[in-house]
Amino acid sequence: MAVSQISKQISMSQPSVKERITKLEEKKVIAGYSAVFNLREMDRGTTSFILVKTEQCQEIIDFCREAREVTDLYRISGDFNYLLKVQTSSVEELAEFQDSLARLGPSKSLISLKNILENRIVL
């Protein structure tokens, strides 16, 4: 979003907005900027979450770093110890991906039906 748009939305001058943004960048509150991709247009519109139980921790980390389907990897507590966020073109591709993951331990997949909130940060 342009500084001019932010300025209008919050009723503050553009130089003041720019100065505050710069301060937030310097304090590392704003760590960077990124593009938002339309995954459906990239033929990766099926979002799934896979729970994995494994003792091969480094192997799953390496596997996920190499797998283009994995967008996020979390170490979690509970019955499973890893949570993967996966983007595939279809449920069939998800099944193939999960088959390739089987050598690392048991897993359970959850397919997202609808994205309601994503990347939400409340200040």
CSV table of C-alpha atoms in Angstrom, one decimal:
chain,number,residue,atom,x,y,z
A,1,MET,CA,0.0,0.0,0.0
A,2,ALA,CA,1.4,3.4,-0.9
A,3,VAL,CA,2.2,6.0,1.8
A,4,SER,CA,-0.3,8.3,0.2
A,5,GLN,CA,-3.1,5.7,0.7
A,6,ILE,CA,-2.1,5.1,4.3
A,7,SER,CA,-2.0,8.8,4.9
A,8,LYS,CA,-5.5,9.3,3.7
A,9,GLN,CA,-6.9,6.3,5.6
A,10,ILE,CA,-5.5,7.4,9.0
A,11,SER,CA,-5.8,11.2,8.4
A,12,MET,CA,-2.1,11.9,8.8
A,13,SER,CA,0.4,13.7,6.6
A,14,GLN,CA,2.5,11.7,4.2
A,15,PRO,CA,5.8,12.8,5.8
A,16,SER,CA,4.6,11.7,9.2
A,17,VAL,CA,3.5,8.4,7.9
A,18,LYS,CA,6.8,7.8,6.1
A,19,GLU,CA,8.7,8.8,9.3
A,20,ARG,CA,6.7,6.3,11.4
A,21,ILE,CA,7.2,3.5,8.8
A,22,THR,CA,10.9,4.2,8.8
A,23,LYS,CA,11.1,4.0,12.6
A,24,LEU,CA,9.2,0.7,12.6
A,25,GLU,CA,11.6,-0.6,10.0
A,26,GLU,CA,14.6,0.5,12.1
A,27,LYS,CA,13.2,-1.2,15.2
A,28,LYS,CA,12.6,-4.4,13.1
A,29,VAL,CA,8.8,-4.2,13.9
A,30,ILE,CA,8.4,-4.2,10.1
A,31,ALA,CA,10.8,-7.0,9.1
A,32,GLY,CA,10.2,-6.8,5.4
A,33,TYR,CA,7.7,-6.7,2.6
A,34,SER,CA,6.3,-9.5,0.5
A,35,ALA,CA,4.1,-10.3,-2.5
A,36,VAL,CA,0.8,-12.1,-2.1
A,37,PHE,CA,0.3,-14.8,-4.7
A,38,ASN,CA,-3.0,-16.1,-6.0
A,39,LEU,CA,-2.3,-19.8,-5.6
A,40,ARG,CA,-5.3,-20.9,-7.6
A,41,GLU,CA,-3.9,-19.1,-10.6
A,42,MET,CA,-0.6,-21.0,-10.0
A,43,ASP,CA,-2.4,-24.4,-10.0
A,44,ARG,CA,-1.7,-24.8,-6.2
A,45,GLY,CA,-5.2,-23.9,-4.9
A,46,THR,CA,-5.7,-26.9,-2.6
A,47,THR,CA,-4.6,-26.1,0.9
A,48,SER,CA,-4.0,-28.9,3.4
A,49,PHE,CA,-2.5,-29.3,6.8
A,50,ILE,CA,-0.6,-32.5,7.6
A,51,LEU,CA,0.2,-33.7,11.1
A,52,VAL,CA,3.3,-35.9,11.3
A,53,LYS,CA,4.6,-38.1,14.1
A,54,THR,CA,8.3,-38.9,13.6
A,55,GLU,CA,11.5,-39.5,15.4
A,56,GLN,CA,13.4,-38.5,12.3
A,57,CYS,CA,13.3,-34.7,13.0
A,58,GLN,CA,16.2,-33.6,10.8
A,59,GLU,CA,15.0,-35.8,7.9
A,60,ILE,CA,11.5,-34.2,8.0
A,61,ILE,CA,13.0,-30.7,8.1
A,62,ASP,CA,15.2,-31.6,5.1
A,63,PHE,CA,12.3,-33.2,3.3
A,64,CYS,CA,10.1,-30.1,3.8
A,65,ARG,CA,12.8,-27.7,2.6
A,66,GLU,CA,13.1,-29.6,-0.7
A,67,ALA,CA,9.3,-30.2,-1.2
A,68,ARG,CA,7.8,-27.4,-3.3
A,69,GLU,CA,4.3,-28.3,-1.9
A,70,VAL,CA,5.3,-27.3,1.7
A,71,THR,CA,4.8,-23.7,2.5
A,72,ASP,CA,5.1,-23.8,6.3
A,73,LEU,CA,6.5,-26.2,8.8
A,74,TYR,CA,5.8,-26.0,12.6
A,75,ARG,CA,7.2,-28.1,15.5
A,76,ILE,CA,4.2,-28.7,17.7
A,77,SER,CA,3.3,-30.4,21.0
A,78,GLY,CA,0.8,-33.2,21.4
A,79,ASP,CA,0.3,-36.6,19.7
A,80,PHE,CA,2.0,-35.4,16.5
A,81,ASN,CA,5.2,-33.4,16.5
A,82,TYR,CA,5.1,-31.5,13.2
A,83,LEU,CA,2.5,-29.6,11.3
A,84,LEU,CA,3.0,-28.9,7.6
A,85,LYS,CA,1.0,-26.5,5.5
A,86,VAL,CA,0.8,-27.8,2.0
A,87,GLN,CA,-0.4,-26.3,-1.3
A,88,THR,CA,-1.2,-28.7,-4.1
A,89,SER,CA,-3.2,-28.6,-7.4
A,90,SER,CA,-5.6,-31.3,-6.3
A,91,VAL,CA,-6.5,-33.9,-3.6
A,92,GLU,CA,-4.8,-36.5,-5.8
A,93,GLU,CA,-1.6,-34.6,-5.7
A,94,LEU,CA,-2.0,-34.3,-2.0
A,95,ALA,CA,-2.3,-38.1,-1.7
A,96,GLU,CA,0.9,-38.6,-3.7
A,97,PHE,CA,2.7,-36.1,-1.5
A,98,GLN,CA,1.5,-37.8,1.6
A,99,ASP,CA,2.6,-41.2,0.2
A,100,SER,CA,6.1,-39.8,-0.2
A,101,LEU,CA,6.0,-38.6,3.4
A,102,ALA,CA,5.1,-42.1,4.8
A,103,ARG,CA,8.7,-43.2,5.2
A,104,LEU,CA,9.2,-40.6,7.9
A,105,GLY,CA,6.3,-41.8,10.1
A,106,PRO,CA,2.5,-41.8,10.4
A,107,SER,CA,0.6,-38.7,9.3
A,108,LYS,CA,-2.9,-37.3,9.2
A,109,SER,CA,-4.1,-34.8,6.6
A,110,LEU,CA,-6.7,-32.1,7.0
A,111,ILE,CA,-8.0,-30.4,3.8
A,112,SER,CA,-9.0,-26.8,4.0
A,113,LEU,CA,-12.5,-26.2,2.6
A,114,LYS,CA,-12.4,-22.4,2.8
A,115,ASN,CA,-9.9,-19.8,4.0
A,116,ILE,CA,-11.5,-17.4,6.4
A,117,LEU,CA,-8.6,-15.6,8.0
A,118,GLU,CA,-5.0,-15.7,6.9
A,119,ASN,CA,-1.9,-13.7,8.0
A,120,ARG,CA,-4.0,-11.7,10.4
A,121,ILE,CA,-2.2,-9.6,13.0
A,122,VAL,CA,-4.3,-7.4,15.3
A,123,LEU,CA,-2.4,-4.4,16.7
